[in-house]
Amino acid sequence: MKRSTQFCTQDNIPKALLTHHNTAEGVYGQICVRQGTVTFYGFTNEAATASEKTVEIQAGQFAVSPPQYWYRVELSNDAQFNINFWAEADTGNKAMFKSSRIHNQPMAELFDKSGQ
């Protein structure tokens, strides 16, 4: 394991996790849920708005995002989780993930809530 995040909740989750982002080349992100539910939305590329993959991760479960795969998460109100980053090789001090330049705000804020 290369490094881990602190446990995140609705109160302290980094905004980047709520928007399109991906892990760096050769880096896997293991999302570990301690409480509640974290919903993982995977996208085919940075510009995609419809997810190709949706996974609900319950307390006590984990899911792994492969290197350079675009995703975002949503949390239940009581969710607590962290992310362990695993690297195929020594990455030095390189960033473990990259935020999207296209989608830089939570998806719910990108679209009219009336569904139009």
XYZ file of C-alpha atoms in Angstrom:
116
model
C 0.000 0.000 0.000
C 1.308 3.429 -0.936
C -0.946 5.608 1.245
C -4.427 5.967 2.712
C -6.838 8.832 3.153
C -8.388 9.754 6.472
C -11.918 8.466 7.056
C -14.324 10.647 5.089
C -17.915 11.596 5.944
C -20.457 14.028 4.487
C -18.764 16.730 6.599
C -15.160 16.321 5.438
C -15.162 14.542 2.056
C -12.804 16.201 -0.434
C -14.882 17.787 -3.222
C -12.748 16.030 -5.849
C -14.266 12.684 -4.807
C -17.770 13.974 -5.570
C -16.758 14.914 -9.114
C -15.069 13.083 -12.001
C -11.537 12.093 -11.072
C -9.284 9.130 -11.639
C -6.313 7.394 -10.136
C -2.883 7.902 -11.661
C -1.168 5.488 -14.027
C -0.351 2.272 -12.158
C -2.378 3.265 -9.065
C -5.433 1.385 -7.765
C -7.910 2.993 -5.358
C -9.499 0.656 -2.788
C -12.644 2.253 -1.320
C -13.303 0.757 2.145
C -16.666 1.523 3.770
C -16.813 1.458 7.579
C -20.391 2.689 7.975
C -23.348 3.488 5.728
C -23.193 3.224 1.941
C -20.887 4.690 -0.692
C -22.127 4.566 -4.284
C -19.376 4.363 -6.906
C -20.118 5.652 -10.422
C -17.595 4.652 -13.109
C -17.282 6.460 -16.444
C -15.796 5.437 -19.789
C -13.846 8.689 -20.037
C -13.468 12.166 -18.570
C -16.245 13.693 -20.700
C -18.898 11.013 -20.018
C -21.941 12.112 -18.027
C -23.724 8.743 -17.869
C -22.041 6.115 -15.745
C -21.184 2.758 -17.280
C -20.844 1.143 -13.881
C -22.670 1.713 -10.578
C -21.628 -0.149 -7.438
C -23.170 0.242 -3.974
C -20.523 -0.449 -1.356
C -22.027 -1.291 2.037
C -20.411 -1.120 5.496
C -17.717 -3.786 5.792
C -17.244 -4.034 2.015
C -14.742 -2.548 -0.404
C -14.404 -1.946 -4.133
C -11.328 -1.286 -6.254
C -11.005 1.298 -9.007
C -8.379 0.439 -11.617
C -5.663 2.891 -12.697
C -6.775 5.878 -14.760
C -10.487 4.969 -14.498
C -12.804 7.975 -14.188
C -15.245 7.832 -11.280
C -17.074 9.750 -8.581
C -18.821 8.738 -5.358
C -21.991 9.585 -3.445
C -22.422 8.979 0.269
C -25.362 8.046 2.447
C -25.874 10.512 5.311
C -24.149 8.188 7.789
C -21.325 7.005 5.496
C -17.743 6.709 6.700
C -15.059 5.434 4.330
C -11.457 5.782 3.336
C -9.405 5.031 0.244
C -6.225 2.961 0.211
C -3.973 3.619 -2.766
C -1.964 0.697 -4.121
C 0.736 1.189 -6.746
C 2.102 -1.359 -9.223
C 5.566 0.191 -8.856
C 7.209 2.964 -6.862
C 5.516 6.198 -7.906
C 7.769 8.447 -5.859
C 5.892 11.536 -4.754
C 3.601 11.686 -7.798
C -0.078 12.438 -7.217
C -2.254 9.374 -6.664
C -5.240 10.809 -8.568
C -6.225 13.505 -11.058
C -9.344 15.678 -10.977
C -11.315 16.329 -14.142
C -10.994 19.665 -15.916
C -14.367 19.081 -17.578
C -16.463 17.996 -14.582
C -15.364 19.992 -11.582
C -18.538 20.043 -9.515
C -20.863 17.375 -8.111
C -23.043 15.859 -10.841
C -26.285 16.876 -9.122
C -25.256 20.498 -9.646
C -24.558 20.002 -13.357
C -28.132 19.247 -14.348
C -31.506 20.828 -13.758
C -33.082 18.900 -10.886
C -36.456 18.767 -12.678
C -34.932 16.223 -15.099
C -35.110 18.467 -18.149
